[in-house]
XYZ file of N, CA and C in Angstrom:
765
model
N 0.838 -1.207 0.000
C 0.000 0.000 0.000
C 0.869 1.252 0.000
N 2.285 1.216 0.698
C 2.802 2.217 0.877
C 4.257 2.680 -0.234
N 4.011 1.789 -0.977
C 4.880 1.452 -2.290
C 3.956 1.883 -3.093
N 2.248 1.824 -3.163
C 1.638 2.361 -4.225
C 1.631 3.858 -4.283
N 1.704 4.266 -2.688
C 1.252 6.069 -2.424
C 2.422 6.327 -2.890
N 3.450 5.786 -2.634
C 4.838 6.558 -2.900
C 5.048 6.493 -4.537
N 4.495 5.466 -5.352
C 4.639 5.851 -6.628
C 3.820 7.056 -6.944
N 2.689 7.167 -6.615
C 1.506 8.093 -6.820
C 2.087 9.050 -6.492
N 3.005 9.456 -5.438
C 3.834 10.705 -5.226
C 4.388 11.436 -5.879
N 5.181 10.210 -6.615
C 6.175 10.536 -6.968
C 7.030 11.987 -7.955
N 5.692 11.616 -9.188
C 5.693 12.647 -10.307
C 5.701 14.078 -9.557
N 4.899 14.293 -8.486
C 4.831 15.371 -7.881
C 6.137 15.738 -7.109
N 7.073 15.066 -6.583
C 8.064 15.153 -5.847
C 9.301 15.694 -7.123
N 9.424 14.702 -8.547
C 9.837 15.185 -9.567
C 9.678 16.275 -9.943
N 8.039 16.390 -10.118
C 7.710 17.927 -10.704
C 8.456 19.252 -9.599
N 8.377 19.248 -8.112
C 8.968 20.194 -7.277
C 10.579 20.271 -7.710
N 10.985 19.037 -7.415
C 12.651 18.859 -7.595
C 13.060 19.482 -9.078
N 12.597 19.435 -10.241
C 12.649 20.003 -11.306
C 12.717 21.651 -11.115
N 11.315 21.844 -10.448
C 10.912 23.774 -10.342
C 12.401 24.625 -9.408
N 12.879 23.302 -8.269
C 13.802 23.911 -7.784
C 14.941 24.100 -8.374
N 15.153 22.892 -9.575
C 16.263 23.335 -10.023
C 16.444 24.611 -10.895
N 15.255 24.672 -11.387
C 14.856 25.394 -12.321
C 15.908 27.054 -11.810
N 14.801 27.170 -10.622
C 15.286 28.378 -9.418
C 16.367 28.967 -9.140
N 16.699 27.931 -8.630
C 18.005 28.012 -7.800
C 19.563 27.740 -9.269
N 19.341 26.306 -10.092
C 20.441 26.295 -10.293
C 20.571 27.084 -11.471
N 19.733 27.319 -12.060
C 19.041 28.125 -13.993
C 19.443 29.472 -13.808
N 18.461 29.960 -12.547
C 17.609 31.377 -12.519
C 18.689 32.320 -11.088
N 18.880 31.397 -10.011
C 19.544 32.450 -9.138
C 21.154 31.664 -8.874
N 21.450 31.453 -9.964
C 23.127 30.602 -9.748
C 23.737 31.908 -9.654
N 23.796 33.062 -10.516
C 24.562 33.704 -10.534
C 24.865 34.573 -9.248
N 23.847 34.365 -8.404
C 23.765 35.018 -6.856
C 25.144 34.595 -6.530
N 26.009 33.388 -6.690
C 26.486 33.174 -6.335
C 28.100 34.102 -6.745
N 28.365 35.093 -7.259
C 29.580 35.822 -7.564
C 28.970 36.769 -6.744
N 28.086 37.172 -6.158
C 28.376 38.151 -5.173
C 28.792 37.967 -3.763
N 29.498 36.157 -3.236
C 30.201 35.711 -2.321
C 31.577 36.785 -2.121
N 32.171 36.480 -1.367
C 33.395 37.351 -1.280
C 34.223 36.685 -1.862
N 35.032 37.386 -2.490
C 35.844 36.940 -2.945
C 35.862 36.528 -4.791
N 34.422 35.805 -4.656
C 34.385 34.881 -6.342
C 34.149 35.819 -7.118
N 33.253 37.149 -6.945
C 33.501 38.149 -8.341
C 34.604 38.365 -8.825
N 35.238 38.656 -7.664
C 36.599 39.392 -8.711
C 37.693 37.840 -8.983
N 37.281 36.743 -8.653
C 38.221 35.857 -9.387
C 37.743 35.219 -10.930
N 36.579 35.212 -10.479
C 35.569 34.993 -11.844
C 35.829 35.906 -13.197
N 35.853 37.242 -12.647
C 35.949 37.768 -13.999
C 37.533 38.118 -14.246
N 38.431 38.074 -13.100
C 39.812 37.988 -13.447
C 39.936 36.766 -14.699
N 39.087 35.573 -14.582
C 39.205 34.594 -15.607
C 38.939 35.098 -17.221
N 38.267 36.105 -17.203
C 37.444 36.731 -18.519
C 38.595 37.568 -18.875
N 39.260 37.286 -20.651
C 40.253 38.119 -21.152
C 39.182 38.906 -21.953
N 38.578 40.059 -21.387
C 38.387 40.831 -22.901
C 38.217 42.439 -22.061
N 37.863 43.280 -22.407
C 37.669 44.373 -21.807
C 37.227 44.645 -20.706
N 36.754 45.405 -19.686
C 36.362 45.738 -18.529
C 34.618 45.775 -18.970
N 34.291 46.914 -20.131
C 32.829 46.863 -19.906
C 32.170 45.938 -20.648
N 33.103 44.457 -21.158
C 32.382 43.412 -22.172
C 32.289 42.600 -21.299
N 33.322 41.878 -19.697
C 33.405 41.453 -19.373
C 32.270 40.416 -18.552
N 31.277 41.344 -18.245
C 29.700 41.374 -17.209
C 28.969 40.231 -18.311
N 28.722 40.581 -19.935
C 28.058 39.970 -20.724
C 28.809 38.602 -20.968
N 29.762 38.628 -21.134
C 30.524 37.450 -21.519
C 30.444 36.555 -20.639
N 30.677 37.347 -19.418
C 30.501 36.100 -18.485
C 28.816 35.466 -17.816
N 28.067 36.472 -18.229
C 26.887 35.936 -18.386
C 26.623 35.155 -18.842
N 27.489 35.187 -20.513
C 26.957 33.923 -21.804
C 27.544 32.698 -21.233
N 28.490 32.970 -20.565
C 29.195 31.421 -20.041
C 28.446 31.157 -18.810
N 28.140 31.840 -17.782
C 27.299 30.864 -16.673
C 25.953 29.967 -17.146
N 25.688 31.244 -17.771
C 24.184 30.490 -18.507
C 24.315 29.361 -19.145
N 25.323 29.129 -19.800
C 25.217 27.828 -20.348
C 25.764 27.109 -19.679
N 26.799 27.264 -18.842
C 27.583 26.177 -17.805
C 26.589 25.246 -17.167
N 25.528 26.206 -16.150
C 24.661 25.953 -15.549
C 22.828 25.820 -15.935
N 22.931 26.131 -17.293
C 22.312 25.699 -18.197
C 22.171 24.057 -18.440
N 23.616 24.186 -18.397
C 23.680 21.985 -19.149
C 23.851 21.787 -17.888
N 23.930 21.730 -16.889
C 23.677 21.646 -15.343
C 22.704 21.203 -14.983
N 21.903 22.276 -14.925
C 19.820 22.106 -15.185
C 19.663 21.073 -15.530
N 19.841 20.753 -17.135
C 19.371 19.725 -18.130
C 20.344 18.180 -17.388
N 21.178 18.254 -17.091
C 21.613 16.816 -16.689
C 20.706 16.194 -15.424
N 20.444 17.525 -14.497
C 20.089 17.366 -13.166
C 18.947 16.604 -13.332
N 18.096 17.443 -14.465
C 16.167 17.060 -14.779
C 16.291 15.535 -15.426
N 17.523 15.396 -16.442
C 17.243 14.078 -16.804
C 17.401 13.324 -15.986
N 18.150 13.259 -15.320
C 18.320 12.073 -13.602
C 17.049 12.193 -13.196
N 16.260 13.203 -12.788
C 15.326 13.038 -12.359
C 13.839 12.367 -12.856
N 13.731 12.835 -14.100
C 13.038 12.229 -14.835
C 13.246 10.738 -15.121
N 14.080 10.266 -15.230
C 15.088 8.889 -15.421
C 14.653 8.221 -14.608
N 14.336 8.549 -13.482
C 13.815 7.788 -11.867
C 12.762 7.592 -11.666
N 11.563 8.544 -12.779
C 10.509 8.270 -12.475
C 9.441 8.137 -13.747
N 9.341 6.968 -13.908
C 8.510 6.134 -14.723
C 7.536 6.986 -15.226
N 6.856 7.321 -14.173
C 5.489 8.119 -14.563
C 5.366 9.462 -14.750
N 6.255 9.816 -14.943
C 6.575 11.633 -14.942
C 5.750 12.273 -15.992
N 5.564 11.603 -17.294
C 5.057 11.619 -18.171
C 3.529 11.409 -18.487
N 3.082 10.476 -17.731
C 1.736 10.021 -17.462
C 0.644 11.559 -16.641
N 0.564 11.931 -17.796
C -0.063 13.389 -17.362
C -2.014 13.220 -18.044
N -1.630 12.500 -19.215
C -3.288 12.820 -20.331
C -3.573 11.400 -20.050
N -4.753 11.560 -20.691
C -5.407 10.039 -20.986
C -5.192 10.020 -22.441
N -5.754 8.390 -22.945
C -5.528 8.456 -24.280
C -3.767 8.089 -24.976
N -4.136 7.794 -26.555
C -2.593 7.536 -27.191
C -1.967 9.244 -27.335
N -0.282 8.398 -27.018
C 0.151 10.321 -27.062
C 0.324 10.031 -28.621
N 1.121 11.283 -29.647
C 1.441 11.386 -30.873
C 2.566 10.541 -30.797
N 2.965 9.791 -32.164
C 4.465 9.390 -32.433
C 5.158 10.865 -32.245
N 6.499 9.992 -32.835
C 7.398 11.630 -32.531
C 7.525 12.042 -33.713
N 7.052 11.563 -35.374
C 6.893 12.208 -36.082
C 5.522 13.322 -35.761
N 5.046 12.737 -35.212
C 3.405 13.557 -35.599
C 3.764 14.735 -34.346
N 4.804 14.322 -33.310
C 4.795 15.126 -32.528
C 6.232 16.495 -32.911
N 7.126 15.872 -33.490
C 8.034 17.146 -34.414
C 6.986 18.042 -35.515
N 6.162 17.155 -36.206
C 5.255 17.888 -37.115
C 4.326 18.836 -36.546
N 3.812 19.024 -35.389
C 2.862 19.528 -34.716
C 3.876 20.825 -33.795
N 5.013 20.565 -34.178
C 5.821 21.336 -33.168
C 6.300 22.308 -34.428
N 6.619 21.389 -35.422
C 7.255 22.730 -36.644
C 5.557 23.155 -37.071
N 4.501 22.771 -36.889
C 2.952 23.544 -37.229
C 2.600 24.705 -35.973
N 3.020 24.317 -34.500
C 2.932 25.439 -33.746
C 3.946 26.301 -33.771
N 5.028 26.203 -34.568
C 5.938 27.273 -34.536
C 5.061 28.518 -35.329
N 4.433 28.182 -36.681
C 3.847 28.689 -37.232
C 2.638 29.531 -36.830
N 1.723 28.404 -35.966
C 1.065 28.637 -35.036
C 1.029 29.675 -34.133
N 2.270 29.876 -33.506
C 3.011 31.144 -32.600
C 3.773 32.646 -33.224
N 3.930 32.703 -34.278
C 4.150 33.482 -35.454
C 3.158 34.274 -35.872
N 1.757 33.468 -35.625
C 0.795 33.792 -36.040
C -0.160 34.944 -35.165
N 0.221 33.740 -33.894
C -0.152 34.396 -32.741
C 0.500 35.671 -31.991
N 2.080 36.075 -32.202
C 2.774 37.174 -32.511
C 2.265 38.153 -32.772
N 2.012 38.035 -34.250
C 1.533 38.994 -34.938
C -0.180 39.671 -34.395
N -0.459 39.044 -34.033
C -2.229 39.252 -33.685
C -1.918 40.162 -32.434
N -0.961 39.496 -31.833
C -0.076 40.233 -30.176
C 0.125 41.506 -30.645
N 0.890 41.383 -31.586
C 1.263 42.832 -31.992
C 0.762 44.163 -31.998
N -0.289 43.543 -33.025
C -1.430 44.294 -33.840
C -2.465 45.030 -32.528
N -2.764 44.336 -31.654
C -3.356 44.319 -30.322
C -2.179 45.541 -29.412
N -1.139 45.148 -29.371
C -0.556 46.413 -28.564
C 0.054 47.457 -29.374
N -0.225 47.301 -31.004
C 0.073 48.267 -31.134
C -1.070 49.184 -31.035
N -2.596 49.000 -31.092
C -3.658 49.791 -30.892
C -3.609 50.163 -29.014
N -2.892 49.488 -28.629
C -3.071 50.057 -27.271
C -1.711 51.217 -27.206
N -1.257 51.292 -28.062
C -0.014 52.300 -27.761
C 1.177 51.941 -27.107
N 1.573 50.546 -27.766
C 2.841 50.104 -26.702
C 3.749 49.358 -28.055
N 5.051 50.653 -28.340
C 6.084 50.239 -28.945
C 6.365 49.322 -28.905
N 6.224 48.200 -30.609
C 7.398 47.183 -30.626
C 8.572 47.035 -30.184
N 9.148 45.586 -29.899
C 10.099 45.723 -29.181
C 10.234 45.122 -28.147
N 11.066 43.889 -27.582
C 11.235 43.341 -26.454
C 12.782 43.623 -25.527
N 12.578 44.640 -24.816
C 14.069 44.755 -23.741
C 14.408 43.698 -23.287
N 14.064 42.528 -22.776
C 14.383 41.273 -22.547
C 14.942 40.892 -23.450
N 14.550 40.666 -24.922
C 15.245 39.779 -26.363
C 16.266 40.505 -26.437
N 16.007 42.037 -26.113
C 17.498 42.825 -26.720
C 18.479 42.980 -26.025
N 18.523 42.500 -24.851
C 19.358 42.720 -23.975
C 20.353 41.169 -23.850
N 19.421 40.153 -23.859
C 19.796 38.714 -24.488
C 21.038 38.806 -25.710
N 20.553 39.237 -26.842
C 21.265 39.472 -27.845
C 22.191 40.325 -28.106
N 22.283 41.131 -26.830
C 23.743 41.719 -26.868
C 24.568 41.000 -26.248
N 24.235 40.190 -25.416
C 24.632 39.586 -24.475
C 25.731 38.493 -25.524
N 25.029 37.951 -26.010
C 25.212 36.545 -27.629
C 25.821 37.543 -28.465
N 25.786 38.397 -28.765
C 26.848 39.159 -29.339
C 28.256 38.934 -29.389
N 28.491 39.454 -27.763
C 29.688 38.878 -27.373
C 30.316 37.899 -26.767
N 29.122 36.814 -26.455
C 29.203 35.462 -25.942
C 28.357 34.869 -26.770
N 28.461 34.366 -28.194
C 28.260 33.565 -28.961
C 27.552 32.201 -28.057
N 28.089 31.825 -27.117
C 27.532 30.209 -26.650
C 26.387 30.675 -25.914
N 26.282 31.891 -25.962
C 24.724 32.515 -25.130
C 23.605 31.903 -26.394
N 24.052 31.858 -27.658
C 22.925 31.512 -28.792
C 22.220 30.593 -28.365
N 23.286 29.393 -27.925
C 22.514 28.301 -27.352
C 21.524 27.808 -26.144
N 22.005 29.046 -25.465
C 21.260 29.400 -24.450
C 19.490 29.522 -24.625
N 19.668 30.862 -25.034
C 18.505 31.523 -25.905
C 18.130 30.482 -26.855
N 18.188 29.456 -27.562
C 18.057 29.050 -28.667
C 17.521 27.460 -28.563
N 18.149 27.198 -27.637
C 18.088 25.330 -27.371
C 18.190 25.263 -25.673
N 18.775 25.336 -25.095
C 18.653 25.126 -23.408
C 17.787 25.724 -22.663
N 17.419 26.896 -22.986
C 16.530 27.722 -22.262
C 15.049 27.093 -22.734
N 14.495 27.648 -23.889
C 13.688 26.648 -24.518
C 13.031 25.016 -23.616
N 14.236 24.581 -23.861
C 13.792 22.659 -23.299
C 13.786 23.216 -21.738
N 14.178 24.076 -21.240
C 13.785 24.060 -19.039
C 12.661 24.729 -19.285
N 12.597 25.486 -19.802
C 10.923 26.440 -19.994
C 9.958 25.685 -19.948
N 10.089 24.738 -21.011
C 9.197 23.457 -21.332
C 9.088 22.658 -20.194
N 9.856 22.304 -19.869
C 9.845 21.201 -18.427
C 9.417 21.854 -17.175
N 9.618 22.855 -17.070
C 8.798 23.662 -16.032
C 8.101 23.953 -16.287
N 7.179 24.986 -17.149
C 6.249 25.861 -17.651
C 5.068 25.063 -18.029
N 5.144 23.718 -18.820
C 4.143 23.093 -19.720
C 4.482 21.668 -18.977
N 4.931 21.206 -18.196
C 5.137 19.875 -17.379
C 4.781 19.923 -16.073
N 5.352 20.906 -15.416
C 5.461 21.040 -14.248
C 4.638 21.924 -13.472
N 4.538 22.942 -14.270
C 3.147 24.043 -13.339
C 2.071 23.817 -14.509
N 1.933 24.217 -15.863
C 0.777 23.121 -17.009
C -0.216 22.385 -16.061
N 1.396 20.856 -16.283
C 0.791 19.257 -16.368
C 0.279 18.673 -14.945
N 0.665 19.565 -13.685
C 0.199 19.825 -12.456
C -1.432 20.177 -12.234
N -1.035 21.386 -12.936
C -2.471 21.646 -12.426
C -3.733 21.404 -12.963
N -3.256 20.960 -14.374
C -4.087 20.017 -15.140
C -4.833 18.674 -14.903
N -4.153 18.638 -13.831
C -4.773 16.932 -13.589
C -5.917 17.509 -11.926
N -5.961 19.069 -11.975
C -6.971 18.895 -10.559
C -7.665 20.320 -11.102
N -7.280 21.557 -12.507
C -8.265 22.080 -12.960
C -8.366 21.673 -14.590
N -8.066 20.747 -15.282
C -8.528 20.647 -16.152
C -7.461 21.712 -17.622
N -7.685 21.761 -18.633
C -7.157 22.216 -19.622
C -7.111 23.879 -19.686
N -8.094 24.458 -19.893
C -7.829 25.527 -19.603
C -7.777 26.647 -18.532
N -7.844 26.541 -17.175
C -7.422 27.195 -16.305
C -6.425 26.836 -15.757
N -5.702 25.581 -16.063
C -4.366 25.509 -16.360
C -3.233 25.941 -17.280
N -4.167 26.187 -18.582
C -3.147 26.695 -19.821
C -3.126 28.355 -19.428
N -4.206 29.004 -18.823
C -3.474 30.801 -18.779
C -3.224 30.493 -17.282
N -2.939 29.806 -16.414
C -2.414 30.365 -15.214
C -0.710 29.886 -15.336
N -0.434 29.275 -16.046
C 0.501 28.464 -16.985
C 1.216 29.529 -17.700
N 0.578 29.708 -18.647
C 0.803 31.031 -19.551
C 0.995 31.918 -19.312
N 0.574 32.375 -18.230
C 0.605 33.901 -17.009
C 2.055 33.739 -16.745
N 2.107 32.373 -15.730
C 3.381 32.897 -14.919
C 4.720 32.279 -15.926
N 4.367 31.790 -17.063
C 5.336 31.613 -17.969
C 5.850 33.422 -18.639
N 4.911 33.938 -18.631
C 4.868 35.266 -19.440
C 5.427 36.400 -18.443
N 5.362 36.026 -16.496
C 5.754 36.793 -15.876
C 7.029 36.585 -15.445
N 7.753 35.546 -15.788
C 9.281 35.013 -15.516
C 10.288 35.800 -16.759
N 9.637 36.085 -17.576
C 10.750 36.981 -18.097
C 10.779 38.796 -18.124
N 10.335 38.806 -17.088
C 10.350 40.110 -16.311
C 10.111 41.650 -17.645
N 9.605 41.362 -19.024
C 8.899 41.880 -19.757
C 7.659 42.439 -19.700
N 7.026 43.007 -18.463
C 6.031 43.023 -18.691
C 4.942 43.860 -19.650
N 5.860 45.067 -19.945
C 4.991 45.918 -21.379
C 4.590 44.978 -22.476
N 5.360 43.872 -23.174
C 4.793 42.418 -23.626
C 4.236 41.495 -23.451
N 3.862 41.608 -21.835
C 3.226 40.222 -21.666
C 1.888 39.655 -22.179
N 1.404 40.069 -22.954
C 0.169 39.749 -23.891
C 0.736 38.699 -24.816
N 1.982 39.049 -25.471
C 3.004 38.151 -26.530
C 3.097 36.927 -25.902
N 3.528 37.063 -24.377
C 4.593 35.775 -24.398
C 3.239 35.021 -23.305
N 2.008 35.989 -23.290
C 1.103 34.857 -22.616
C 0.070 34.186 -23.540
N 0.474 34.582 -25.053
C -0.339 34.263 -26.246
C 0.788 32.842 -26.402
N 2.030 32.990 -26.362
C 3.124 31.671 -26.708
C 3.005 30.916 -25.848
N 2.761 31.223 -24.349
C 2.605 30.096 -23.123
C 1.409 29.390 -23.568
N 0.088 30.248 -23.817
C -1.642 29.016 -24.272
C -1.053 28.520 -25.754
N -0.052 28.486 -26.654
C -0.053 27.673 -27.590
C 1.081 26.537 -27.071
N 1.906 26.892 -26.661
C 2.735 25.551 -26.131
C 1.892 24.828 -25.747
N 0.985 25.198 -24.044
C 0.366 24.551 -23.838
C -0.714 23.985 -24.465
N -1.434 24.581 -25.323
C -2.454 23.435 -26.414
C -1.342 22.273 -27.299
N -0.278 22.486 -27.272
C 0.521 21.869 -28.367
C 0.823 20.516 -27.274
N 1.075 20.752 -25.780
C 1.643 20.023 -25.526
C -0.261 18.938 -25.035
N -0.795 19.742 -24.699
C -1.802 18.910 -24.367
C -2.326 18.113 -25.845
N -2.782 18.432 -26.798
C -2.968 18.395 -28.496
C -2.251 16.729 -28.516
N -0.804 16.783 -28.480
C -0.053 15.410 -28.985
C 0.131 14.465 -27.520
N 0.384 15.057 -26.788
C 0.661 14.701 -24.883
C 1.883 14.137 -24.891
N 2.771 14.790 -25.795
C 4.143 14.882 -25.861
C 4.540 15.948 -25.929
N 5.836 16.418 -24.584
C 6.241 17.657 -24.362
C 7.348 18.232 -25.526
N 7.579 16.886 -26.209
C 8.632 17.015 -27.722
C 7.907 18.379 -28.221
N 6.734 18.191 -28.629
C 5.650 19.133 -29.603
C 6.213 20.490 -29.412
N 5.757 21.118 -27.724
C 6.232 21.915 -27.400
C 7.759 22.936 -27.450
N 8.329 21.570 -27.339
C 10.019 22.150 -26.945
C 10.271 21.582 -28.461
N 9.827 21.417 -29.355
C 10.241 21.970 -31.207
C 9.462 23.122 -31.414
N 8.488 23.753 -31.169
C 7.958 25.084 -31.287
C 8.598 25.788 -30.575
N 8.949 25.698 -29.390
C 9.205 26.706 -28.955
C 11.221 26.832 -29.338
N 11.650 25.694 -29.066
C 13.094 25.663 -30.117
C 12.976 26.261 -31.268
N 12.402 26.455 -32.022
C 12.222 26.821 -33.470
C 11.742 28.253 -33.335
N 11.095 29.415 -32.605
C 10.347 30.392 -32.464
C 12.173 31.416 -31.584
N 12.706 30.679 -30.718
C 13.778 31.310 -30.320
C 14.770 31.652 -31.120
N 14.664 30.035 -31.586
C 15.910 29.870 -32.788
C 15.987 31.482 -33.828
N 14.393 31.260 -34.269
C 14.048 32.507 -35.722
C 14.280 33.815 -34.779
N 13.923 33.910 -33.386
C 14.388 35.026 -33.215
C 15.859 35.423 -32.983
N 16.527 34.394 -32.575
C 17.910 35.038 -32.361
C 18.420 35.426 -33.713
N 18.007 34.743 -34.872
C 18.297 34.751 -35.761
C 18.283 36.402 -36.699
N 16.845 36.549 -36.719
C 16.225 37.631 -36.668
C 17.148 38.918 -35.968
N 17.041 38.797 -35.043
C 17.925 40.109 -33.955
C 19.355 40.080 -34.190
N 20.156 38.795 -34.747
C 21.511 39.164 -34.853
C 21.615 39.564 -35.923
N 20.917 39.652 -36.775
C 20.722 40.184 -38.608
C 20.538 41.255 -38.845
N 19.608 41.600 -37.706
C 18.892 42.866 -37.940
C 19.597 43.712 -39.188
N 20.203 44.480 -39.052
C 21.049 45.169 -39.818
C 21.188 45.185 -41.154
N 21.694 43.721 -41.256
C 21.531 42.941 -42.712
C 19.923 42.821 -43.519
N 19.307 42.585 -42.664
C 18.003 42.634 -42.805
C 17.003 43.488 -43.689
N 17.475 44.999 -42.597
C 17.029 46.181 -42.910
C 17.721 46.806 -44.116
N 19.157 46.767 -44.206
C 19.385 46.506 -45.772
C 19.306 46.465 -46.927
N 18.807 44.902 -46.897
C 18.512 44.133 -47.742
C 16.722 44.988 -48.314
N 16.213 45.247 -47.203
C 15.174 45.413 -47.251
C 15.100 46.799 -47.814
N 15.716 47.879 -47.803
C 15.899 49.157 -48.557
C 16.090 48.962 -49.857
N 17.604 47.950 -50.117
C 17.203 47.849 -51.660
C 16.409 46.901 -52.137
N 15.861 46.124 -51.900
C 15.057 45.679 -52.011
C 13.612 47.221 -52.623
N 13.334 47.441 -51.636
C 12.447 48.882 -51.594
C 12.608 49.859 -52.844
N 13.927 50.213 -52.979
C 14.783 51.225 -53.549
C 14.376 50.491 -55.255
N 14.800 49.135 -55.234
C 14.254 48.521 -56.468
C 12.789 48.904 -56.980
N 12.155 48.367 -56.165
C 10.789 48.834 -56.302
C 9.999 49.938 -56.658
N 10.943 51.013 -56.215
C 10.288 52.628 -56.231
C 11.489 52.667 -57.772
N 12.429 52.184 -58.256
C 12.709 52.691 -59.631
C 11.876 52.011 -60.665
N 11.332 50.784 -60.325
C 10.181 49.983 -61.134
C 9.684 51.422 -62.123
N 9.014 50.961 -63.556
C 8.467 52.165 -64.301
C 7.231 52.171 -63.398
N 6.275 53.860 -63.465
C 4.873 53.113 -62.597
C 3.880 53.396 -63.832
């Protein structure tokens, strides 16, 4: 009997142990250079300028303790059978569930734009200080891409759409789980003049992940939506460009 409660536990004990790592080793590791002593040996390690130094070494904790995160969650997950056992019903293969993940990328693109359109009638400049501040960051710490791009992405997912989602899903059901989900997915990146955007991307993960009842779905949309943006923001330039002559062509067209 007491081998059954403790399996029945279990997922829930996973799901906490996950959120903490999330916390502590993801989100407040870097607390840790304001010990005595470790700032200034830490960035004594960093060869590049004095005012590049802060970003660079950002791009490297983040990912240090980034693949940190991700080893920690797979042990954990690894241990527990049922972690997964969230829906009823067959989940998607993992074709149908990559396909549904490159269809919600689209999906979220879509939903972007509608975001947009919506704050731009409310009077709130395009533009995310969070993305841009990221991407200066990857500027000069290149391994930050991966950050932003692939690691960050897959813990988002495992917390956001597994863990607070797939939680509260099993005691309110689908949707007052997907925006309270979506909420505090949208309030963790401390954006809030956007948070309409990123609480429009939290209810499509979460339909994506509930949709196949594979968290794959999710973490290829949302891999793929970071990906185009880092992509996007390190171009910019090139972009805009391209896009003048491009323009410039157009306006010599005969009319």
């Amino acid at each position: 009997m007491n081998s059954t409660v403790n399996e029945q536990r279990k997922p829930y004990k996973t799901a906490l142990y996950i959120l903490l790592t999330y916390i502590f080793v993801f989100q407040l590791s870097s607390s840790l250079l304001l010990l005595p002593g470790v700032h200034d040996f830490v960035f004594g390690l960093v060869d590049a300028p004095a005012d590049e130094k802060g970003a660079i070494l950002t791009g490297w904790w983040s990912f240090i303790f980034g693949i940190l995160s991700l080893i920690i969650i797979a042990l954990l997950v690894r241990r527990d059978k049922n972690f997964f056992r969230i829906f009823d019903g067959e989940k998607a293969t993992t074709s149908q569930a990559i396909g549904w993940g490159i269809l919600g990328f689209f999906m979220v693109l879509i939903g972007q734009m509608v975001g947009g359109f919506i704050e731009m009638k409310l009077g709130i400049e395009a533009g995310s200080e969070n993305t841009a501040s990221l991407v200066e960051i990857a500027k000069l710490a290149p391994v930050m891409i991966i950050v932003i791009s692939i690691i960050g992405p897959i813990l988002e997912e495992f917390v956001f759409r597994r863990v607070i989602f797939g939680s509260f899903f099993q005691v309110w059901g689908f949707w007052l789980s997907a925006v309270v989900s979506a909420i505090v997915f949208a309030a963790i990146h401390f954006d809030f003049t956007h948070i309409l955007l990123y609480t429009i991307c939290g209810l499509i993960f979460a339909f994506l992940y509930y949709k196949t009842k594979r968290l794959l779905t999710s973490i290829v949309a949302h891999v793929l939506l970071n990906s185009f943006v880092s992509v996007v923001n390190l171009n910019i330039e090139k972009i805009q460009r391209y896009a003048e002559k491009i323009q410039q062509f157009v306006d010599s067209l005969p009319k």
